[in-house]
């Protein structure tokens, strides 16, 4: 007598044989289990207690098939084992241990049919479970996508590019290789493509980007969104080129028009699917970069204004530099002209002295001209005139030029040339400008020094690094820590009438040719400046 339906179901559930993920009602499931149990009992009775000589045991397969939707994999296997045991029990009851080939074959066929059916049912159950899990994952993925799409704060659009892609692929199949050239030859091409790209969906952030849009759009009629998208021909053409070339990603700048007519600049990002069938829903991301672009424009404008101010400052510094550098030769011209005037006023005029003064005027005027020419070459980016320079001769010449300043300051300039001093290749006028600046500064620094102690020592010697060094030492008070810290900075000076750019210019001149200018205090007192000059100047 078979078990009642509730008792049978309870027993199977207790052993984990009933599928908990069944999709049918409990009543329907109980009916199936009862029918399967009744069928198994009927087959067992007929096979055991009747004289029907046929493979009745194969009907147990129907029992397994009926229960397949209800039982788990373990339950199906258990039911198959029960049915197989019943078939064997029936055989033993009817035939005992006597050999009956026909009955044995019928039993074998029945057991084989049960085993095959059990295997097929279990495989089908596994496939069904895999499919259910796959569908569940797919639904979960779709829900996550919709959540991200709808609730994300990035403006997202779903657009259908399938029709446009087919058209572009036909063009490529027809031999079109340059889509940009094709678009230039067919002015209506861009507008035709735009009309073939409908908007499927837009999230809340995309609608917020557009402002107070048409109620139809808010209600979900995304077709009405077309008028808010200002399709820039160049940007849209580049997007078409990306599809034409079968790229996987496109990024560019586009424009959208808000509900109040304001244009917003957006960064457009599109990821194209690998499967052509998925071009019917392509996600387009938009990032509002209007404020960023405005800020960048303001930055560029500020940089342009700064460049103008920098050029103005450069011109001012250059003017100050020229004034500083020309002050000495022009002052010498004035002094020599006054001297010449005094020699002419004598009775009789001292023509020999007049001639010497005139020569000095020509010499100093030429120096002023050379300074201006050197500055013009620097501004015009023209190569300077390099020449072989003997540093001892240059120092002695400079001392002659500054003779009147030395006499006026009641100072002595001593020159010491060490053995092995090389000849350097340099711009002569630049080295002389540096020397004049350093010696003039030394004279100003010794203004508070007793007259008997006012000495400037110039030492010339070779260096270990294929060059020469000229050291200028004075007997002034030396450099204070405050002055030393800003010594080579432009417009830093301790003189009431000084511009403060002489040392900055000197260092720049030397460094431009591969040399250096350093300052320190001499152990025995006074300031010490070292001019290092390479033998081969930098010709760049």
mmCIF file of N, CA, C and O in Angstrom, residues 81-171:
data_model
loop_
_atom_site.group_PDB
_atom_site.id
_atom_site.type_symbol
_atom_site.label_atom_id
_atom_site.label_comp_id
_atom_site.label_asym_id
_atom_site.label_seq_id
_atom_site.Cartn_x
_atom_site.Cartn_y
_atom_site.Cartn_z
ATOM 1 N N UNK A 81 17.458 3.805 -7.858
ATOM 2 C CA UNK A 81 17.974 2.649 -7.115
ATOM 3 C C UNK A 81 16.818 1.826 -6.539
ATOM 4 O O UNK A 81 16.823 0.570 -6.573
ATOM 5 N N UNK A 82 15.775 2.503 -6.016
ATOM 6 C CA UNK A 82 14.612 1.802 -5.463
ATOM 7 C C UNK A 82 13.926 0.981 -6.553
ATOM 8 O O UNK A 82 13.598 -0.219 -6.373
ATOM 9 N N UNK A 83 13.722 1.652 -7.734
ATOM 10 C CA UNK A 83 13.057 0.938 -8.840
ATOM 11 C C UNK A 83 13.882 -0.253 -9.300
ATOM 12 O O UNK A 83 13.364 -1.345 -9.590
ATOM 13 N N UNK A 84 15.193 -0.054 -9.381
ATOM 14 C CA UNK A 84 16.060 -1.164 -9.781
ATOM 15 C C UNK A 84 16.012 -2.298 -8.765
ATOM 16 O O UNK A 84 16.009 -3.492 -9.119
ATOM 17 N N UNK A 85 15.972 -1.963 -7.470
ATOM 18 C CA UNK A 85 15.895 -2.984 -6.411
ATOM 19 C C UNK A 85 14.579 -3.748 -6.501
ATOM 20 O O UNK A 85 14.546 -4.979 -6.299
ATOM 21 N N UNK A 86 13.473 -3.003 -6.796
ATOM 22 C CA UNK A 86 12.189 -3.669 -6.947
ATOM 23 C C UNK A 86 12.212 -4.651 -8.117
ATOM 24 O O UNK A 86 11.642 -5.761 -8.049
ATOM 25 N N UNK A 87 12.852 -4.242 -9.222
ATOM 26 C CA UNK A 87 12.938 -5.127 -10.394
ATOM 27 C C UNK A 87 13.717 -6.395 -10.051
ATOM 28 O O UNK A 87 13.332 -7.518 -10.438
ATOM 29 N N UNK A 88 14.815 -6.253 -9.325
ATOM 30 C CA UNK A 88 15.625 -7.417 -8.939
ATOM 31 C C UNK A 88 14.839 -8.292 -7.969
ATOM 32 O O UNK A 88 14.859 -9.540 -8.062
ATOM 33 N N UNK A 89 14.136 -7.656 -7.036
ATOM 34 C CA UNK A 89 13.339 -8.436 -6.068
ATOM 35 C C UNK A 89 12.263 -9.236 -6.788
ATOM 36 O O UNK A 89 12.002 -10.406 -6.468
ATOM 37 N N UNK A 90 11.600 -8.606 -7.793
ATOM 38 C CA UNK A 90 10.569 -9.314 -8.565
ATOM 39 C C UNK A 90 11.168 -10.505 -9.294
ATOM 40 O O UNK A 90 10.558 -11.596 -9.366
ATOM 41 N N UNK A 91 12.335 -10.339 -9.885
ATOM 42 C CA UNK A 91 12.990 -11.426 -10.609
ATOM 43 C C UNK A 91 13.290 -12.583 -9.658
ATOM 44 O O UNK A 91 13.025 -13.759 -9.979
ATOM 45 N N UNK A 92 13.855 -12.254 -8.486
ATOM 46 C CA UNK A 92 14.200 -13.311 -7.541
ATOM 47 C C UNK A 92 12.955 -14.011 -7.007
ATOM 48 O O UNK A 92 12.934 -15.241 -6.769
ATOM 49 N N UNK A 93 11.878 -13.257 -6.818
ATOM 50 C CA UNK A 93 10.632 -13.845 -6.310
ATOM 51 C C UNK A 93 10.032 -14.803 -7.339
ATOM 52 O O UNK A 93 9.540 -15.883 -6.991
ATOM 53 N N UNK A 94 10.070 -14.383 -8.592
ATOM 54 C CA UNK A 94 9.432 -15.189 -9.642
ATOM 55 C C UNK A 94 10.301 -16.356 -10.086
ATOM 56 O O UNK A 94 9.789 -17.431 -10.423
ATOM 57 N N UNK A 95 11.588 -16.205 -10.084
ATOM 58 C CA UNK A 95 12.448 -17.223 -10.677
ATOM 59 C C UNK A 95 13.451 -17.825 -9.691
ATOM 60 O O UNK A 95 14.100 -18.829 -10.016
ATOM 61 N N UNK A 96 13.637 -17.201 -8.578
ATOM 62 C CA UNK A 96 14.587 -17.751 -7.614
ATOM 63 C C UNK A 96 15.990 -17.729 -8.185
ATOM 64 O O UNK A 96 16.367 -16.809 -8.926
ATOM 65 N N UNK A 97 16.728 -18.747 -7.834
ATOM 66 C CA UNK A 97 18.101 -18.834 -8.328
ATOM 67 C C UNK A 97 18.216 -19.692 -9.584
ATOM 68 O O UNK A 97 19.329 -19.974 -10.041
ATOM 69 N N UNK A 98 17.047 -20.114 -10.123
ATOM 70 C CA UNK A 98 17.083 -20.924 -11.351
ATOM 71 C C UNK A 98 17.458 -20.040 -12.538
ATOM 72 O O UNK A 98 16.995 -18.899 -12.649
ATOM 73 N N UNK A 99 18.257 -20.605 -13.380
ATOM 74 C CA UNK A 99 18.730 -19.849 -14.557
ATOM 75 C C UNK A 99 17.632 -19.796 -15.589
ATOM 76 O O UNK A 99 17.124 -20.816 -16.036
ATOM 77 N N UNK A 100 17.188 -18.580 -15.914
ATOM 78 C CA UNK A 100 16.198 -18.341 -16.966
ATOM 79 C C UNK A 100 16.745 -17.226 -17.829
ATOM 80 O O UNK A 100 16.727 -16.036 -17.449
ATOM 81 N N UNK A 101 17.288 -17.585 -19.004
ATOM 82 C CA UNK A 101 17.987 -16.617 -19.848
ATOM 83 C C UNK A 101 17.071 -15.490 -20.283
ATOM 84 O O UNK A 101 17.437 -14.308 -20.253
ATOM 85 N N UNK A 102 15.842 -15.822 -20.678
ATOM 86 C CA UNK A 102 14.926 -14.790 -21.175
ATOM 87 C C UNK A 102 14.594 -13.795 -20.076
ATOM 88 O O UNK A 102 14.584 -12.573 -20.265
ATOM 89 N N UNK A 103 14.320 -14.324 -18.869
ATOM 90 C CA UNK A 103 13.998 -13.423 -17.760
ATOM 91 C C UNK A 103 15.190 -12.566 -17.371
ATOM 92 O O UNK A 103 15.062 -11.365 -17.053
ATOM 93 N N UNK A 104 16.401 -13.188 -17.413
ATOM 94 C CA UNK A 104 17.613 -12.440 -17.072
ATOM 95 C C UNK A 104 17.839 -11.300 -18.068
ATOM 96 O O UNK A 104 18.242 -10.191 -17.702
ATOM 97 N N UNK A 105 17.569 -11.587 -19.377
ATOM 98 C CA UNK A 105 17.744 -10.532 -20.390
ATOM 99 C C UNK A 105 16.744 -9.404 -20.178
ATOM 100 O O UNK A 105 17.072 -8.209 -20.331
ATOM 101 N N UNK A 106 15.466 -9.790 -19.813
ATOM 102 C CA UNK A 106 14.465 -8.746 -19.571
ATOM 103 C C UNK A 106 14.872 -7.859 -18.386
ATOM 104 O O UNK A 106 14.711 -6.645 -18.406
ATOM 105 N N UNK A 107 15.429 -8.521 -17.351
ATOM 106 C CA UNK A 107 15.897 -7.741 -16.188
ATOM 107 C C UNK A 107 17.052 -6.811 -16.570
ATOM 108 O O UNK A 107 17.098 -5.651 -16.153
ATOM 109 N N UNK A 108 17.961 -7.355 -17.379
ATOM 110 C CA UNK A 108 19.115 -6.538 -17.788
ATOM 111 C C UNK A 108 18.663 -5.312 -18.586
ATOM 112 O O UNK A 108 19.147 -4.194 -18.396
ATOM 113 N N UNK A 109 17.701 -5.548 -19.527
ATOM 114 C CA UNK A 109 17.188 -4.425 -20.330
ATOM 115 C C UNK A 109 16.535 -3.377 -19.425
ATOM 116 O O UNK A 109 16.727 -2.165 -19.581
ATOM 117 N N UNK A 110 15.757 -3.858 -18.446
ATOM 118 C CA UNK A 110 15.069 -2.929 -17.542
ATOM 119 C C UNK A 110 16.062 -2.107 -16.727
ATOM 120 O O UNK A 110 15.912 -0.880 -16.565
ATOM 121 N N UNK A 111 17.087 -2.796 -16.174
ATOM 122 C CA UNK A 111 18.086 -2.079 -15.377
ATOM 123 C C UNK A 111 18.870 -1.077 -16.227
ATOM 124 O O UNK A 111 19.182 0.047 -15.779
ATOM 125 N N UNK A 112 19.215 -1.482 -17.482
ATOM 126 C CA UNK A 112 19.945 -0.575 -18.378
ATOM 127 C C UNK A 112 19.094 0.647 -18.710
ATOM 128 O O UNK A 112 19.572 1.793 -18.728
ATOM 129 N N UNK A 113 17.794 0.401 -18.967
ATOM 130 C CA UNK A 113 16.893 1.519 -19.282
ATOM 131 C C UNK A 113 16.786 2.466 -18.091
ATOM 132 O O UNK A 113 16.785 3.699 -18.247
ATOM 133 N N UNK A 114 16.713 1.888 -16.869
ATOM 134 C CA UNK A 114 16.662 2.719 -15.665
ATOM 135 C C UNK A 114 17.943 3.557 -15.505
ATOM 136 O O UNK A 114 17.889 4.753 -15.186
ATOM 137 N N UNK A 115 19.093 2.907 -15.712
ATOM 138 C CA UNK A 115 20.375 3.611 -15.548
ATOM 139 C C UNK A 115 20.502 4.743 -16.561
ATOM 140 O O UNK A 115 20.905 5.873 -16.229
ATOM 141 N N UNK A 116 20.146 4.451 -17.825
ATOM 142 C CA UNK A 116 20.251 5.481 -18.865
ATOM 143 C C UNK A 116 19.290 6.633 -18.587
ATOM 144 O O UNK A 116 19.642 7.817 -18.705
ATOM 145 N N UNK A 117 18.057 6.250 -18.208
ATOM 146 C CA UNK A 117 17.071 7.296 -17.925
ATOM 147 C C UNK A 117 17.520 8.162 -16.748
ATOM 148 O O UNK A 117 17.389 9.394 -16.775
ATOM 149 N N UNK A 118 18.043 7.516 -15.712
ATOM 150 C CA UNK A 118 18.534 8.254 -14.545
ATOM 151 C C UNK A 118 19.644 9.230 -14.939
ATOM 152 O O UNK A 118 19.643 10.398 -14.529
ATOM 153 N N UNK A 119 20.585 8.753 -15.768
ATOM 154 C CA UNK A 119 21.689 9.612 -16.199
ATOM 155 C C UNK A 119 21.178 10.800 -17.010
ATOM 156 O O UNK A 119 21.614 11.946 -16.822
ATOM 157 N N UNK A 120 20.228 10.513 -17.938
ATOM 158 C CA UNK A 120 19.690 11.604 -18.767
ATOM 159 C C UNK A 120 18.912 12.615 -17.934
ATOM 160 O O UNK A 120 19.011 13.829 -18.154
ATOM 161 N N UNK A 121 18.131 12.098 -16.966
ATOM 162 C CA UNK A 121 17.356 13.014 -16.117
ATOM 163 C C UNK A 121 18.287 13.885 -15.277
ATOM 164 O O UNK A 121 18.083 15.107 -15.138
ATOM 165 N N UNK A 122 19.332 13.267 -14.719
ATOM 166 C CA UNK A 122 20.284 14.043 -13.903
ATOM 167 C C UNK A 122 20.998 15.096 -14.752
ATOM 168 O O UNK A 122 21.174 16.244 -14.336
ATOM 169 N N UNK A 123 21.391 14.715 -15.976
ATOM 170 C CA UNK A 123 22.036 15.695 -16.859
ATOM 171 C C UNK A 123 21.088 16.839 -17.189
ATOM 172 O O UNK A 123 21.474 18.026 -17.215
ATOM 173 N N UNK A 124 19.840 16.492 -17.443
ATOM 174 C CA UNK A 124 18.851 17.522 -17.748
ATOM 175 C C UNK A 124 18.618 18.437 -16.540
ATOM 176 O O UNK A 124 18.466 19.659 -16.691
ATOM 177 N N UNK A 125 18.599 17.833 -15.340
ATOM 178 C CA UNK A 125 18.430 18.642 -14.139
ATOM 179 C C UNK A 125 19.601 19.614 -13.952
ATOM 180 O O UNK A 125 19.419 20.779 -13.592
ATOM 181 N N UNK A 126 20.807 19.115 -14.189
ATOM 182 C CA UNK A 126 21.984 19.983 -14.060
ATOM 183 C C UNK A 126 21.948 21.115 -15.081
ATOM 184 O O UNK A 126 22.259 22.283 -14.762
ATOM 185 N N UNK A 127 21.584 20.777 -16.321
ATOM 186 C CA UNK A 127 21.494 21.812 -17.359
ATOM 187 C C UNK A 127 20.440 22.845 -17.003
ATOM 188 O O UNK A 127 20.629 24.052 -17.207
ATOM 189 N N UNK A 128 19.317 22.354 -16.464
ATOM 190 C CA UNK A 128 18.240 23.278 -16.083
ATOM 191 C C UNK A 128 18.694 24.198 -14.946
ATOM 192 O O UNK A 128 18.447 25.409 -14.963
ATOM 193 N N UNK A 129 19.394 23.620 -13.949
ATOM 194 C CA UNK A 129 19.887 24.436 -12.850
ATOM 195 C C UNK A 129 20.902 25.473 -13.333
ATOM 196 O O UNK A 129 20.913 26.632 -12.889
ATOM 197 N N UNK A 130 21.786 25.040 -14.251
ATOM 198 C CA UNK A 130 22.764 25.974 -14.815
ATOM 199 C C UNK A 130 22.058 27.105 -15.557
ATOM 200 O O UNK A 130 22.435 28.283 -15.436
ATOM 201 N N UNK A 131 21.021 26.735 -16.315
ATOM 202 C CA UNK A 131 20.270 27.753 -17.056
ATOM 203 C C UNK A 131 19.541 28.703 -16.111
ATOM 204 O O UNK A 131 19.510 29.920 -16.341
ATOM 205 N N UNK A 132 19.004 28.156 -15.027
ATOM 206 C CA UNK A 132 18.328 29.001 -14.049
ATOM 207 C C UNK A 132 19.305 29.973 -13.393
ATOM 208 O O UNK A 132 18.999 31.156 -13.201
ATOM 209 N N UNK A 133 20.497 29.439 -13.035
ATOM 210 C CA UNK A 133 21.507 30.323 -12.439
ATOM 211 C C UNK A 133 21.954 31.390 -13.432
ATOM 212 O O UNK A 133 22.149 32.554 -13.074
ATOM 213 N N UNK A 134 22.135 30.986 -14.697
ATOM 214 C CA UNK A 134 22.546 31.941 -15.724
ATOM 215 C C UNK A 134 21.493 33.038 -15.895
ATOM 216 O O UNK A 134 21.816 34.238 -15.980
ATOM 217 N N UNK A 135 20.232 32.634 -15.941
ATOM 218 C CA UNK A 135 19.155 33.620 -16.087
ATOM 219 C C UNK A 135 19.078 34.537 -14.866
ATOM 220 O O UNK A 135 18.829 35.744 -15.002
ATOM 221 N N UNK A 136 19.325 33.953 -13.683
ATOM 222 C CA UNK A 136 19.309 34.781 -12.479
ATOM 223 C C UNK A 136 20.447 35.794 -12.501
ATOM 224 O O UNK A 136 20.267 36.973 -12.158
ATOM 225 N N UNK A 137 21.636 35.315 -12.918
ATOM 226 C CA UNK A 137 22.777 36.235 -13.031
ATOM 227 C C UNK A 137 22.506 37.319 -14.072
ATOM 228 O O UNK A 137 22.881 38.480 -13.894
ATOM 229 N N UNK A 138 21.880 36.907 -15.170
ATOM 230 C CA UNK A 138 21.569 37.862 -16.227
ATOM 231 C C UNK A 138 20.588 38.921 -15.729
ATOM 232 O O UNK A 138 20.765 40.118 -15.987
ATOM 233 N N UNK A 139 19.563 38.470 -15.001
ATOM 234 C CA UNK A 139 18.613 39.429 -14.448
ATOM 235 C C UNK A 139 19.283 40.358 -13.439
ATOM 236 O O UNK A 139 19.030 41.557 -13.415
ATOM 237 N N UNK A 140 20.172 39.760 -12.605
ATOM 238 C CA UNK A 140 20.881 40.576 -11.622
ATOM 239 C C UNK A 140 21.779 41.605 -12.307
ATOM 240 O O UNK A 140 21.833 42.770 -11.906
ATOM 241 N N UNK A 141 22.480 41.161 -13.362
ATOM 242 C CA UNK A 141 23.342 42.080 -14.106
ATOM 243 C C UNK A 141 22.524 43.188 -14.757
ATOM 244 O O UNK A 141 22.909 44.354 -14.742
ATOM 245 N N UNK A 142 21.389 42.813 -15.310
ATOM 246 C CA UNK A 142 20.527 43.816 -15.954
ATOM 247 C C UNK A 142 20.004 44.814 -14.922
ATOM 248 O O UNK A 142 19.943 46.020 -15.177
ATOM 249 N N UNK A 143 19.654 44.298 -13.733
ATOM 250 C CA UNK A 143 19.178 45.196 -12.686
ATOM 251 C C UNK A 143 20.277 46.150 -12.229
ATOM 252 O O UNK A 143 20.037 47.335 -12.005
ATOM 253 N N UNK A 144 21.509 45.607 -12.097
ATOM 254 C CA UNK A 144 22.624 46.482 -11.715
ATOM 255 C C UNK A 144 22.871 47.539 -12.775
ATOM 256 O O UNK A 144 23.107 48.713 -12.467
ATOM 257 N N UNK A 145 22.823 47.128 -14.044
ATOM 258 C CA UNK A 145 23.034 48.070 -15.133
ATOM 259 C C UNK A 145 21.974 49.161 -15.122
ATOM 260 O O UNK A 145 22.277 50.356 -15.225
ATOM 261 N N UNK A 146 20.700 48.741 -14.966
ATOM 262 C CA UNK A 146 19.629 49.735 -14.962
ATOM 263 C C UNK A 146 19.768 50.670 -13.765
ATOM 264 O O UNK A 146 19.510 51.867 -13.857
ATOM 265 N N UNK A 147 20.202 50.115 -12.618
ATOM 266 C CA UNK A 147 20.386 50.962 -11.436
ATOM 267 C C UNK A 147 21.490 51.987 -11.676
ATOM 268 O O UNK A 147 21.337 53.172 -11.371
ATOM 269 N N UNK A 148 22.615 51.520 -12.216
ATOM 270 C CA UNK A 148 23.707 52.440 -12.519
ATOM 271 C C UNK A 148 23.293 53.464 -13.568
ATOM 272 O O UNK A 148 23.634 54.648 -13.470
ATOM 273 N N UNK A 149 22.563 52.998 -14.558
ATOM 274 C CA UNK A 149 22.156 53.897 -15.637
ATOM 275 C C UNK A 149 21.191 54.963 -15.125
ATOM 276 O O UNK A 149 21.340 56.146 -15.412
ATOM 277 N N UNK A 150 20.216 54.525 -14.344
ATOM 278 C CA UNK A 150 19.175 55.455 -13.912
ATOM 279 C C UNK A 150 19.638 56.358 -12.777
ATOM 280 O O UNK A 150 19.291 57.533 -12.731
ATOM 281 N N UNK A 151 20.420 55.810 -11.831
ATOM 282 C CA UNK A 151 20.751 56.567 -10.640
ATOM 283 C C UNK A 151 22.144 57.178 -10.655
ATOM 284 O O UNK A 151 22.495 57.911 -9.743
ATOM 285 N N UNK A 152 22.939 56.854 -11.661
ATOM 286 C CA UNK A 152 24.277 57.428 -11.752
ATOM 287 C C UNK A 152 24.219 58.926 -11.984
ATOM 288 O O UNK A 152 23.297 59.449 -12.604
ATOM 289 N N UNK A 153 25.233 59.635 -11.483
ATOM 290 C CA UNK A 153 25.265 61.080 -11.633
ATOM 291 C C UNK A 153 25.994 61.520 -12.891
ATOM 292 O O UNK A 153 26.189 62.707 -13.123
ATOM 293 N N UNK A 154 26.387 60.563 -13.713
ATOM 294 C CA UNK A 154 26.969 60.875 -15.020
ATOM 295 C C UNK A 154 25.855 60.846 -16.054
ATOM 296 O O UNK A 154 25.020 59.926 -16.055
ATOM 297 N N UNK A 155 25.819 61.851 -16.918
ATOM 298 C CA UNK A 155 24.789 61.904 -17.959
ATOM 299 C C UNK A 155 25.021 60.770 -18.954
ATOM 300 O O UNK A 155 26.065 60.700 -19.608
ATOM 301 N N UNK A 156 24.045 59.870 -19.062
ATOM 302 C CA UNK A 156 24.162 58.707 -19.934
ATOM 303 C C UNK A 156 22.982 58.658 -20.898
ATOM 304 O O UNK A 156 21.845 58.952 -20.528
ATOM 305 N N UNK A 157 23.279 58.285 -22.128
ATOM 306 C CA UNK A 157 22.258 58.129 -23.158
ATOM 307 C C UNK A 157 22.445 56.749 -23.785
ATOM 308 O O UNK A 157 23.568 56.262 -23.930
ATOM 309 N N UNK A 158 21.344 56.153 -24.159
ATOM 310 C CA UNK A 158 21.389 54.935 -24.974
ATOM 311 C C UNK A 158 20.921 55.320 -26.366
ATOM 312 O O UNK A 158 19.789 55.811 -26.543
ATOM 313 N N UNK A 159 21.793 55.074 -27.350
ATOM 314 C CA UNK A 159 21.462 55.471 -28.706
ATOM 315 C C UNK A 159 21.641 54.281 -29.653
ATOM 316 O O UNK A 159 22.471 53.388 -29.420
ATOM 317 N N UNK A 160 20.862 54.293 -30.708
ATOM 318 C CA UNK A 160 20.847 53.195 -31.667
ATOM 319 C C UNK A 160 21.706 53.563 -32.870
ATOM 320 O O UNK A 160 21.323 54.394 -33.695
ATOM 321 N N UNK A 161 22.883 52.945 -32.938
ATOM 322 C CA UNK A 161 23.808 53.199 -34.043
ATOM 323 C C UNK A 161 23.809 52.060 -35.064
ATOM 324 O O UNK A 161 24.670 52.018 -35.939
ATOM 325 N N UNK A 162 22.881 51.123 -34.942
ATOM 326 C CA UNK A 162 22.908 49.945 -35.813
ATOM 327 C C UNK A 162 22.691 50.327 -37.276
ATOM 328 O O UNK A 162 23.387 49.824 -38.171
ATOM 329 N N UNK A 163 21.730 51.212 -37.540
ATOM 330 C CA UNK A 163 21.432 51.598 -38.919
ATOM 331 C C UNK A 163 22.610 52.340 -39.536
ATOM 332 O O UNK A 163 22.997 52.097 -40.681
ATOM 333 N N UNK A 164 23.198 53.245 -38.768
ATOM 334 C CA UNK A 164 24.352 53.998 -39.264
ATOM 335 C C UNK A 164 25.531 53.071 -39.518
ATOM 336 O O UNK A 164 26.244 53.214 -40.520
ATOM 337 N N UNK A 165 25.730 52.104 -38.626
ATOM 338 C CA UNK A 165 26.853 51.185 -38.819
ATOM 339 C C UNK A 165 26.681 50.375 -40.117
ATOM 340 O O UNK A 165 27.640 50.176 -40.870
ATOM 341 N N UNK A 166 25.467 49.911 -40.371
ATOM 342 C CA UNK A 166 25.228 49.168 -41.606
ATOM 343 C C UNK A 166 25.545 50.035 -42.823
ATOM 344 O O UNK A 166 26.161 49.570 -43.785
ATOM 345 N N UNK A 167 25.131 51.304 -42.780
ATOM 346 C CA UNK A 167 25.403 52.203 -43.896
ATOM 347 C C UNK A 167 26.905 52.423 -44.067
ATOM 348 O O UNK A 167 27.427 52.408 -45.191
ATOM 349 N N UNK A 168 27.623 52.596 -42.967
ATOM 350 C CA UNK A 168 29.069 52.806 -43.046
ATOM 351 C C UNK A 168 29.787 51.554 -43.556
ATOM 352 O O UNK A 168 30.749 51.651 -44.333
ATOM 353 N N UNK A 169 29.324 50.399 -43.122
ATOM 354 C CA UNK A 169 29.952 49.164 -43.593
ATOM 355 C C UNK A 169 29.701 48.951 -45.093
ATOM 356 O O UNK A 169 30.564 48.424 -45.809
ATOM 357 N N UNK A 170 28.528 49.380 -45.567
ATOM 358 C CA UNK A 170 28.261 49.295 -47.006
ATOM 359 C C UNK A 170 29.194 50.228 -47.781
ATOM 360 O O UNK A 170 29.704 49.857 -48.851
ATOM 361 N N UNK A 171 29.425 51.410 -47.235
ATOM 362 C CA UNK A 171 30.358 52.335 -47.894
ATOM 363 C C UNK A 171 31.756 51.740 -47.959
ATOM 364 O O UNK A 171 32.444 51.849 -48.981
#
